[in-house]
Amino acid sequence: MSKLALVTGATSGIGRAFAERLAADGHDLVVVGRRRDRLDAFAAAHPEVDVRTVPADLSTDDGIDTVARVCATEPLTLLVNNAGVAHYMPLADLPADKARELVSVKVLAPTLTTRAAVAGMCERGHGAVVNVAGMIAFSGPAPHSQMPRRAVYAGALAHLVALSQTLSAELEGTGVRIEVLCPGVVATEFHERQGLDLSAVPRMSADDVVTAALRGLELGEVVCAPGVEDTSLLDAVFAAGLAAFGAQSPGLATRYRTG
């Protein structure tokens, strides 16, 4: 059976590493990105597999709809929602157009492309979706002194974690696997495009991130954290969340009652 993968943000960084690895593993590819020249160059460099290029800007409705149509009509065995922008800044300083771009690329686009892909995957009884988030998804409780403020970015990545976990449970028994990939700082162009110099910060390679993601799918991981050795830490986070969810009652908590 042929293997067909669609990768967004495929022209650089983690997305390019995914596309390279999948081509080497014999996947035919649909590569999505904003830059047609880079997409065409990738296709020309990989004649050993069938590569379809889809130039699309996932910050726009037209771009999202274009990719979602491909996801709905092609027999994908793997969807990698990798496209991203950062716009690291406090919410009050974040221009409205940049906030809209960030939410479109990291929330709306992966939600709609995943929605489009999973129906066919369920009908065929197999497939996988990898949503690329990051460890910043877990940084919400960090104090100001520890973590620079980037509320919309952190919130968007947290959405991908919750979406992926909940969807994985929804699809149990269908043969379709869902994974959210949460690397730390990765050595790519991503931060440079934001004007950030992280050359002095220890960083994981994009190739190692892809290795973790693909191995994580084999292991059945829903949350893949490539740089976290002790996975019991993640288990504790999720167990605490479920404990709080399960501790609800219809009565007002004591601390909110006036004397």
PDB file of C-alpha atoms in Angstrom:
ATOM      1  CA  MET A   1       0.000   0.000   0.000  1.00  0.00           C
ATOM      2  CA  SER A   2       1.361   3.418  -0.942  1.00  0.00           C
ATOM      3  CA  LYS A   3       2.085   5.920   1.803  1.00  0.00           C
ATOM      4  CA  LEU A   4       1.043   9.540   1.317  1.00  0.00           C
ATOM      5  CA  ALA A   5       1.961  12.286   3.787  1.00  0.00           C
ATOM      6  CA  LEU A   6       1.015  15.956   3.796  1.00  0.00           C
ATOM      7  CA  VAL A   7       3.392  18.310   5.627  1.00  0.00           C
ATOM      8  CA  THR A   8       2.648  21.981   6.235  1.00  0.00           C
ATOM      9  CA  GLY A   9       5.478  24.422   6.735  1.00  0.00           C
ATOM     10  CA  ALA A  10       7.572  21.983   4.718  1.00  0.00           C
ATOM     11  CA  THR A  11      10.181  24.387   3.342  1.00  0.00           C
ATOM     12  CA  SER A  12      12.320  24.844   6.451  1.00  0.00           C
ATOM     13  CA  GLY A  13      13.041  23.674   9.981  1.00  0.00           C
ATOM     14  CA  ILE A  14      11.034  20.831  11.469  1.00  0.00           C
ATOM     15  CA  GLY A  15       8.707  20.655   8.477  1.00  0.00           C
ATOM     16  CA  ARG A  16      11.598  20.265   6.046  1.00  0.00           C
ATOM     17  CA  ALA A  17      13.135  17.599   8.293  1.00  0.00           C
ATOM     18  CA  PHE A  18       9.809  15.715   8.300  1.00  0.00           C
ATOM     19  CA  ALA A  19       9.545  15.921   4.513  1.00  0.00           C
ATOM     20  CA  GLU A  20      13.133  14.724   4.025  1.00  0.00           C
ATOM     21  CA  ARG A  21      12.684  11.789   6.416  1.00  0.00           C
ATOM     22  CA  LEU A  22       9.348  10.740   4.969  1.00  0.00           C
ATOM     23  CA  ALA A  23      10.681  10.867   1.420  1.00  0.00           C
ATOM     24  CA  ALA A  24      13.619   8.698   2.495  1.00  0.00           C
ATOM     25  CA  ASP A  25      11.117   6.250   4.001  1.00  0.00           C
ATOM     26  CA  GLY A  26       9.253   5.986   0.693  1.00  0.00           C
ATOM     27  CA  HIS A  27       6.304   8.290   1.328  1.00  0.00           C
ATOM     28  CA  ASP A  28       4.794  10.193  -1.539  1.00  0.00           C
ATOM     29  CA  LEU A  29       4.345  13.760  -0.364  1.00  0.00           C
ATOM     30  CA  VAL A  30       2.149  16.813  -0.483  1.00  0.00           C
ATOM     31  CA  VAL A  31       4.350  19.685   0.670  1.00  0.00           C
ATOM     32  CA  VAL A  32       2.724  22.941   1.752  1.00  0.00           C
ATOM     33  CA  GLY A  33       4.387  26.291   2.271  1.00  0.00           C
ATOM     34  CA  ARG A  34       4.241  29.965   1.417  1.00  0.00           C
ATOM     35  CA  ARG A  35       7.301  29.978  -0.849  1.00  0.00           C
ATOM     36  CA  ARG A  36       6.700  28.329  -4.208  1.00  0.00           C
ATOM     37  CA  ASP A  37      10.408  28.442  -5.112  1.00  0.00           C
ATOM     38  CA  ARG A  38      11.381  26.382  -2.067  1.00  0.00           C
ATOM     39  CA  LEU A  39       8.564  23.896  -2.662  1.00  0.00           C
ATOM     40  CA  ASP A  40       9.629  23.427  -6.283  1.00  0.00           C
ATOM     41  CA  ALA A  41      13.258  22.999  -5.249  1.00  0.00           C
ATOM     42  CA  PHE A  42      12.289  20.286  -2.758  1.00  0.00           C
ATOM     43  CA  ALA A  43      10.250  18.436  -5.376  1.00  0.00           C
ATOM     44  CA  ALA A  44      13.104  18.622  -7.888  1.00  0.00           C
ATOM     45  CA  ALA A  45      15.523  17.232  -5.303  1.00  0.00           C
ATOM     46  CA  HIS A  46      13.334  14.148  -4.614  1.00  0.00           C
ATOM     47  CA  PRO A  47      12.531  12.438  -7.908  1.00  0.00           C
ATOM     48  CA  GLU A  48      12.469   9.072  -6.135  1.00  0.00           C
ATOM     49  CA  VAL A  49       8.978   9.833  -4.758  1.00  0.00           C
ATOM     50  CA  ASP A  50       5.921  11.658  -6.052  1.00  0.00           C
ATOM     51  CA  VAL A  51       5.903  15.188  -4.624  1.00  0.00           C
ATOM     52  CA  ARG A  52       2.921  17.490  -5.061  1.00  0.00           C
ATOM     53  CA  THR A  53       3.512  21.125  -4.160  1.00  0.00           C
ATOM     54  CA  VAL A  54       0.746  23.269  -2.676  1.00  0.00           C
ATOM     55  CA  PRO A  55       1.675  26.933  -2.191  1.00  0.00           C
ATOM     56  CA  ALA A  56      -0.642  28.217   0.531  1.00  0.00           C
ATOM     57  CA  ASP A  57      -0.647  30.863   3.239  1.00  0.00           C
ATOM     58  CA  LEU A  58      -2.274  29.287   6.289  1.00  0.00           C
ATOM     59  CA  SER A  59      -2.869  32.668   7.871  1.00  0.00           C
ATOM     60  CA  THR A  60      -5.645  33.198   5.289  1.00  0.00           C
ATOM     61  CA  ASP A  61      -9.034  31.552   4.830  1.00  0.00           C
ATOM     62  CA  ASP A  62      -8.200  30.721   1.214  1.00  0.00           C
ATOM     63  CA  GLY A  63      -4.944  29.043   2.220  1.00  0.00           C
ATOM     64  CA  ILE A  64      -6.590  26.988   4.958  1.00  0.00           C
ATOM     65  CA  ASP A  65      -9.460  25.963   2.663  1.00  0.00           C
ATOM     66  CA  THR A  66      -7.019  24.932  -0.085  1.00  0.00           C
ATOM     67  CA  VAL A  67      -5.094  22.611   2.202  1.00  0.00           C
ATOM     68  CA  ALA A  68      -8.237  21.292   3.909  1.00  0.00           C
ATOM     69  CA  ARG A  69      -9.617  20.289   0.495  1.00  0.00           C
ATOM     70  CA  VAL A  70      -6.472  18.272  -0.187  1.00  0.00           C
ATOM     71  CA  CYS A  71      -6.760  16.616   3.226  1.00  0.00           C
ATOM     72  CA  ALA A  72     -10.368  15.702   2.543  1.00  0.00           C
ATOM     73  CA  THR A  73      -9.857  14.298  -0.960  1.00  0.00           C
ATOM     74  CA  GLU A  74      -6.453  12.594  -0.888  1.00  0.00           C
ATOM     75  CA  PRO A  75      -5.870   9.201   0.808  1.00  0.00           C
ATOM     76  CA  LEU A  76      -3.438  10.550   3.392  1.00  0.00           C
ATOM     77  CA  THR A  77      -1.716   8.103   5.686  1.00  0.00           C
ATOM     78  CA  LEU A  78      -0.023  10.915   7.642  1.00  0.00           C
ATOM     79  CA  LEU A  79      -0.798  14.593   8.209  1.00  0.00           C
ATOM     80  CA  VAL A  80       1.864  16.761   9.834  1.00  0.00           C
ATOM     81  CA  ASN A  81       0.512  20.141  10.947  1.00  0.00           C
ATOM     82  CA  ASN A  82       3.817  21.928  11.374  1.00  0.00           C
ATOM     83  CA  ALA A  83       3.376  25.446   9.951  1.00  0.00           C
ATOM     84  CA  GLY A  84       3.969  28.141  12.524  1.00  0.00           C
ATOM     85  CA  VAL A  85       4.665  31.728  13.427  1.00  0.00           C
ATOM     86  CA  ALA A  86       5.744  33.013  16.807  1.00  0.00           C
ATOM     87  CA  HIS A  87       5.189  36.737  17.375  1.00  0.00           C
ATOM     88  CA  TYR A  88       6.673  36.605  20.869  1.00  0.00           C
ATOM     89  CA  MET A  89       5.381  39.652  22.746  1.00  0.00           C
ATOM     90  CA  PRO A  90       2.967  40.575  25.539  1.00  0.00           C
ATOM     91  CA  LEU A  91      -0.680  40.535  24.528  1.00  0.00           C
ATOM     92  CA  ALA A  92      -1.091  44.293  24.978  1.00  0.00           C
ATOM     93  CA  ASP A  93       1.774  44.876  22.540  1.00  0.00           C
ATOM     94  CA  LEU A  94       0.693  42.303  19.969  1.00  0.00           C
ATOM     95  CA  PRO A  95      -0.770  43.984  16.876  1.00  0.00           C
ATOM     96  CA  ALA A  96      -4.214  42.696  15.960  1.00  0.00           C
ATOM     97  CA  ASP A  97      -3.071  41.464  12.551  1.00  0.00           C
ATOM     98  CA  LYS A  98      -0.252  39.437  14.104  1.00  0.00           C
ATOM     99  CA  ALA A  99      -2.606  37.973  16.714  1.00  0.00           C
ATOM    100  CA  ARG A 100      -4.993  36.971  13.937  1.00  0.00           C
ATOM    101  CA  GLU A 101      -2.144  35.448  11.918  1.00  0.00           C
ATOM    102  CA  LEU A 102      -0.893  33.418  14.874  1.00  0.00           C
ATOM    103  CA  VAL A 103      -4.309  32.048  15.784  1.00  0.00           C
ATOM    104  CA  SER A 104      -5.073  31.241  12.142  1.00  0.00           C
ATOM    105  CA  VAL A 105      -1.814  29.340  11.599  1.00  0.00           C
ATOM    106  CA  LYS A 106      -1.555  27.491  14.933  1.00  0.00           C
ATOM    107  CA  VAL A 107      -5.223  27.045  15.933  1.00  0.00           C
ATOM    108  CA  LEU A 108      -7.629  27.380  13.014  1.00  0.00           C
ATOM    109  CA  ALA A 109      -5.493  25.760  10.302  1.00  0.00           C
ATOM    110  CA  PRO A 110      -4.545  22.567  12.177  1.00  0.00           C
ATOM    111  CA  THR A 111      -8.079  22.225  13.509  1.00  0.00           C
ATOM    112  CA  LEU A 112      -9.636  22.380  10.056  1.00  0.00           C
ATOM    113  CA  THR A 113      -7.011  20.311   8.247  1.00  0.00           C
ATOM    114  CA  THR A 114      -7.236  17.616  10.919  1.00  0.00           C
ATOM    115  CA  ARG A 115     -11.018  17.672  10.700  1.00  0.00           C
ATOM    116  CA  ALA A 116     -10.778  17.244   6.937  1.00  0.00           C
ATOM    117  CA  ALA A 117      -8.264  14.396   7.119  1.00  0.00           C
ATOM    118  CA  VAL A 118      -9.618  12.184   9.893  1.00  0.00           C
ATOM    119  CA  ALA A 119     -12.916  11.325   8.243  1.00  0.00           C
ATOM    120  CA  GLY A 120     -11.165   9.581   5.358  1.00  0.00           C
ATOM    121  CA  MET A 121      -8.609   8.022   7.669  1.00  0.00           C
ATOM    122  CA  CYS A 122     -11.405   6.540   9.767  1.00  0.00           C
ATOM    123  CA  GLU A 123     -13.114   5.149   6.664  1.00  0.00           C
ATOM    124  CA  ARG A 124      -9.849   3.512   5.585  1.00  0.00           C
ATOM    125  CA  GLY A 125      -9.164   2.277   9.117  1.00  0.00           C
ATOM    126  CA  HIS A 126      -5.677   3.751   9.451  1.00  0.00           C
ATOM    127  CA  GLY A 127      -3.734   7.007   9.470  1.00  0.00           C
ATOM    128  CA  ALA A 128      -2.005   9.417  11.786  1.00  0.00           C
ATOM    129  CA  VAL A 129      -1.929  13.125  12.537  1.00  0.00           C
ATOM    130  CA  VAL A 130       1.016  14.912  14.144  1.00  0.00           C
ATOM    131  CA  ASN A 131       0.295  18.400  15.482  1.00  0.00           C
ATOM    132  CA  VAL A 132       3.507  20.323  16.133  1.00  0.00           C
ATOM    133  CA  ALA A 133       3.200  22.382  19.320  1.00  0.00           C
ATOM    134  CA  GLY A 134       5.988  22.933  21.874  1.00  0.00           C
ATOM    135  CA  MET A 135       6.848  22.776  25.553  1.00  0.00           C
ATOM    136  CA  ILE A 136       5.718  26.406  25.888  1.00  0.00           C
ATOM    137  CA  ALA A 137       2.227  24.885  25.943  1.00  0.00           C
ATOM    138  CA  PHE A 138       2.984  23.923  29.571  1.00  0.00           C
ATOM    139  CA  SER A 139       4.527  27.276  30.569  1.00  0.00           C
ATOM    140  CA  GLY A 140       1.355  29.082  31.614  1.00  0.00           C
ATOM    141  CA  PRO A 141       1.989  28.960  35.400  1.00  0.00           C
ATOM    142  CA  ALA A 142       5.547  30.334  35.024  1.00  0.00           C
ATOM    143  CA  PRO A 143       6.168  33.633  36.859  1.00  0.00           C
ATOM    144  CA  HIS A 144       7.089  36.761  34.936  1.00  0.00           C
ATOM    145  CA  SER A 145      10.703  36.538  36.042  1.00  0.00           C
ATOM    146  CA  GLN A 146      11.049  33.076  34.535  1.00  0.00           C
ATOM    147  CA  MET A 147       9.268  33.265  31.211  1.00  0.00           C
ATOM    148  CA  PRO A 148       8.838  36.205  28.825  1.00  0.00           C
ATOM    149  CA  ARG A 149       5.214  36.910  28.175  1.00  0.00           C
ATOM    150  CA  ARG A 150       3.758  35.414  24.991  1.00  0.00           C
ATOM    151  CA  ALA A 151       0.206  34.638  25.989  1.00  0.00           C
ATOM    152  CA  VAL A 152      -1.290  34.077  22.544  1.00  0.00           C
ATOM    153  CA  TYR A 153       1.553  31.831  21.402  1.00  0.00           C
ATOM    154  CA  ALA A 154       1.443  29.721  24.581  1.00  0.00           C
ATOM    155  CA  GLY A 155      -2.342  29.557  24.393  1.00  0.00           C
ATOM    156  CA  ALA A 156      -2.270  28.415  20.773  1.00  0.00           C
ATOM    157  CA  LEU A 157       0.136  25.589  21.587  1.00  0.00           C
ATOM    158  CA  ALA A 158      -1.940  24.597  24.628  1.00  0.00           C
ATOM    159  CA  HIS A 159      -4.936  24.352  22.290  1.00  0.00           C
ATOM    160  CA  LEU A 160      -3.038  21.820  20.169  1.00  0.00           C
ATOM    161  CA  VAL A 161      -2.254  19.728  23.254  1.00  0.00           C
ATOM    162  CA  ALA A 162      -5.883  19.647  24.447  1.00  0.00           C
ATOM    163  CA  LEU A 163      -7.224  19.118  20.920  1.00  0.00           C
ATOM    164  CA  SER A 164      -4.878  16.224  20.266  1.00  0.00           C
ATOM    165  CA  GLN A 165      -5.500  14.490  23.588  1.00  0.00           C
ATOM    166  CA  THR A 166      -9.273  14.787  23.317  1.00  0.00           C
ATOM    167  CA  LEU A 167      -9.326  13.767  19.656  1.00  0.00           C
ATOM    168  CA  SER A 168      -7.146  10.751  20.386  1.00  0.00           C
ATOM    169  CA  ALA A 169      -9.764   9.565  22.869  1.00  0.00           C
ATOM    170  CA  GLU A 170     -12.573  10.257  20.377  1.00  0.00           C
ATOM    171  CA  LEU A 171     -10.851   8.128  17.741  1.00  0.00           C
ATOM    172  CA  GLU A 172     -10.012   5.164  19.979  1.00  0.00           C
ATOM    173  CA  GLY A 173     -10.591   1.938  18.094  1.00  0.00           C
ATOM    174  CA  THR A 174     -10.640   3.530  14.627  1.00  0.00           C
ATOM    175  CA  GLY A 175      -7.018   2.792  13.726  1.00  0.00           C
ATOM    176  CA  VAL A 176      -6.261   6.519  13.513  1.00  0.00           C
ATOM    177  CA  ARG A 177      -3.514   7.838  15.777  1.00  0.00           C
ATOM    178  CA  ILE A 178      -3.132  11.412  17.016  1.00  0.00           C
ATOM    179  CA  GLU A 179       0.060  12.869  18.419  1.00  0.00           C
ATOM    180  CA  VAL A 180       0.989  16.333  19.611  1.00  0.00           C
ATOM    181  CA  LEU A 181       4.708  17.008  19.308  1.00  0.00           C
ATOM    182  CA  CYS A 182       6.165  19.276  21.998  1.00  0.00           C
ATOM    183  CA  PRO A 183       9.850  20.029  21.467  1.00  0.00           C
ATOM    184  CA  GLY A 184      11.795  22.623  23.388  1.00  0.00           C
ATOM    185  CA  VAL A 185      14.094  25.049  21.601  1.00  0.00           C
ATOM    186  CA  VAL A 186      15.053  23.668  18.183  1.00  0.00           C
ATOM    187  CA  ALA A 187      17.900  24.762  15.903  1.00  0.00           C
ATOM    188  CA  THR A 188      15.911  26.127  12.940  1.00  0.00           C
ATOM    189  CA  GLU A 189      15.212  29.444  11.200  1.00  0.00           C
ATOM    190  CA  PHE A 190      12.086  29.874  13.330  1.00  0.00           C
ATOM    191  CA  HIS A 191      13.517  32.170  16.002  1.00  0.00           C
ATOM    192  CA  GLU A 192      15.755  34.039  13.574  1.00  0.00           C
ATOM    193  CA  ARG A 193      12.659  35.118  11.624  1.00  0.00           C
ATOM    194  CA  GLN A 194      11.398  36.672  14.856  1.00  0.00           C
ATOM    195  CA  GLY A 195      14.659  38.597  15.292  1.00  0.00           C
ATOM    196  CA  LEU A 196      15.745  36.402  18.207  1.00  0.00           C
ATOM    197  CA  ASP A 197      19.358  35.271  18.574  1.00  0.00           C
ATOM    198  CA  LEU A 198      19.366  31.935  20.399  1.00  0.00           C
ATOM    199  CA  SER A 199      22.738  30.786  19.128  1.00  0.00           C
ATOM    200  CA  ALA A 200      24.078  30.576  22.686  1.00  0.00           C
ATOM    201  CA  VAL A 201      21.129  28.444  23.878  1.00  0.00           C
ATOM    202  CA  PRO A 202      21.477  24.625  23.751  1.00  0.00           C
ATOM    203  CA  ARG A 203      19.078  23.457  21.050  1.00  0.00           C
ATOM    204  CA  MET A 204      17.841  20.137  19.703  1.00  0.00           C
ATOM    205  CA  SER A 205      18.217  19.389  16.007  1.00  0.00           C
ATOM    206  CA  ALA A 206      15.140  19.225  13.795  1.00  0.00           C
ATOM    207  CA  ASP A 207      16.193  15.701  12.765  1.00  0.00           C
ATOM    208  CA  ASP A 208      16.089  14.538  16.390  1.00  0.00           C
ATOM    209  CA  VAL A 209      12.634  16.071  16.794  1.00  0.00           C
ATOM    210  CA  VAL A 210      11.379  14.101  13.790  1.00  0.00           C
ATOM    211  CA  THR A 211      12.989  10.908  15.108  1.00  0.00           C
ATOM    212  CA  ALA A 212      11.127  11.377  18.390  1.00  0.00           C
ATOM    213  CA  ALA A 213       7.825  12.088  16.661  1.00  0.00           C
ATOM    214  CA  LEU A 214       7.912   8.992  14.465  1.00  0.00           C
ATOM    215  CA  ARG A 215       9.117   6.761  17.296  1.00  0.00           C
ATOM    216  CA  GLY A 216       6.447   8.283  19.547  1.00  0.00           C
ATOM    217  CA  LEU A 217       3.780   7.205  17.069  1.00  0.00           C
ATOM    218  CA  GLU A 218       5.170   3.670  17.186  1.00  0.00           C
ATOM    219  CA  LEU A 219       5.059   3.763  20.998  1.00  0.00           C
ATOM    220  CA  GLY A 220       1.479   5.010  21.020  1.00  0.00           C
ATOM    221  CA  GLU A 221       2.339   8.322  22.664  1.00  0.00           C
ATOM    222  CA  VAL A 222      -0.268  11.046  22.380  1.00  0.00           C
ATOM    223  CA  VAL A 223       2.016  13.720  23.839  1.00  0.00           C
ATOM    224  CA  CYS A 224       5.557  13.435  22.509  1.00  0.00           C
ATOM    225  CA  ALA A 225       8.118  15.567  24.365  1.00  0.00           C
ATOM    226  CA  PRO A 226      11.460  14.834  22.677  1.00  0.00           C
ATOM    227  CA  GLY A 227      13.614  16.458  25.366  1.00  0.00           C
ATOM    228  CA  VAL A 228      11.838  15.136  28.476  1.00  0.00           C
ATOM    229  CA  GLU A 229      13.558  12.026  29.817  1.00  0.00           C
ATOM    230  CA  ASP A 230      11.220  11.423  32.772  1.00  0.00           C
ATOM    231  CA  THR A 231       7.767  10.993  31.251  1.00  0.00           C
ATOM    232  CA  SER A 232       6.262  10.591  34.729  1.00  0.00           C
ATOM    233  CA  LEU A 233       6.446  14.388  34.931  1.00  0.00           C
ATOM    234  CA  LEU A 234       4.016  14.659  32.029  1.00  0.00           C
ATOM    235  CA  ASP A 235       1.852  11.935  33.513  1.00  0.00           C
ATOM    236  CA  ALA A 236       1.682  13.924  36.754  1.00  0.00           C
ATOM    237  CA  VAL A 237       0.587  17.075  34.900  1.00  0.00           C
ATOM    238  CA  PHE A 238      -2.214  15.245  33.116  1.00  0.00           C
ATOM    239  CA  ALA A 239      -3.272  13.309  36.218  1.00  0.00           C
ATOM    240  CA  ALA A 240      -3.520  16.552  38.200  1.00  0.00           C
ATOM    241  CA  GLY A 241      -5.635  18.101  35.468  1.00  0.00           C
ATOM    242  CA  LEU A 242      -8.023  15.155  35.464  1.00  0.00           C
ATOM    243  CA  ALA A 243      -8.163  15.216  39.265  1.00  0.00           C
ATOM    244  CA  ALA A 244      -9.195  18.869  39.216  1.00  0.00           C
ATOM    245  CA  PHE A 245     -11.730  18.170  36.462  1.00  0.00           C
ATOM    246  CA  GLY A 246     -13.183  15.296  38.463  1.00  0.00           C
ATOM    247  CA  ALA A 247     -13.308  17.274  41.718  1.00  0.00           C
ATOM    248  CA  GLN A 248     -16.077  19.572  40.544  1.00  0.00           C
ATOM    249  CA  SER A 249     -19.315  19.800  42.474  1.00  0.00           C
ATOM    250  CA  PRO A 250     -22.487  21.843  42.043  1.00  0.00           C
ATOM    251  CA  GLY A 251     -21.837  23.506  45.395  1.00  0.00           C
ATOM    252  CA  LEU A 252     -19.892  26.735  45.808  1.00  0.00           C
ATOM    253  CA  ALA A 253     -16.378  26.103  47.111  1.00  0.00           C
ATOM    254  CA  THR A 254     -15.853  27.174  50.726  1.00  0.00           C
ATOM    255  CA  ARG A 255     -13.272  29.835  49.887  1.00  0.00           C
ATOM    256  CA  TYR A 256     -15.866  31.790  47.888  1.00  0.00           C
ATOM    257  CA  ARG A 257     -18.494  31.903  50.607  1.00  0.00           C
ATOM    258  CA  THR A 258     -18.841  35.073  52.624  1.00  0.00           C
ATOM    259  CA  GLY A 259     -19.166  34.895  56.393  1.00  0.00           C
TER     260      GLY A 259
END
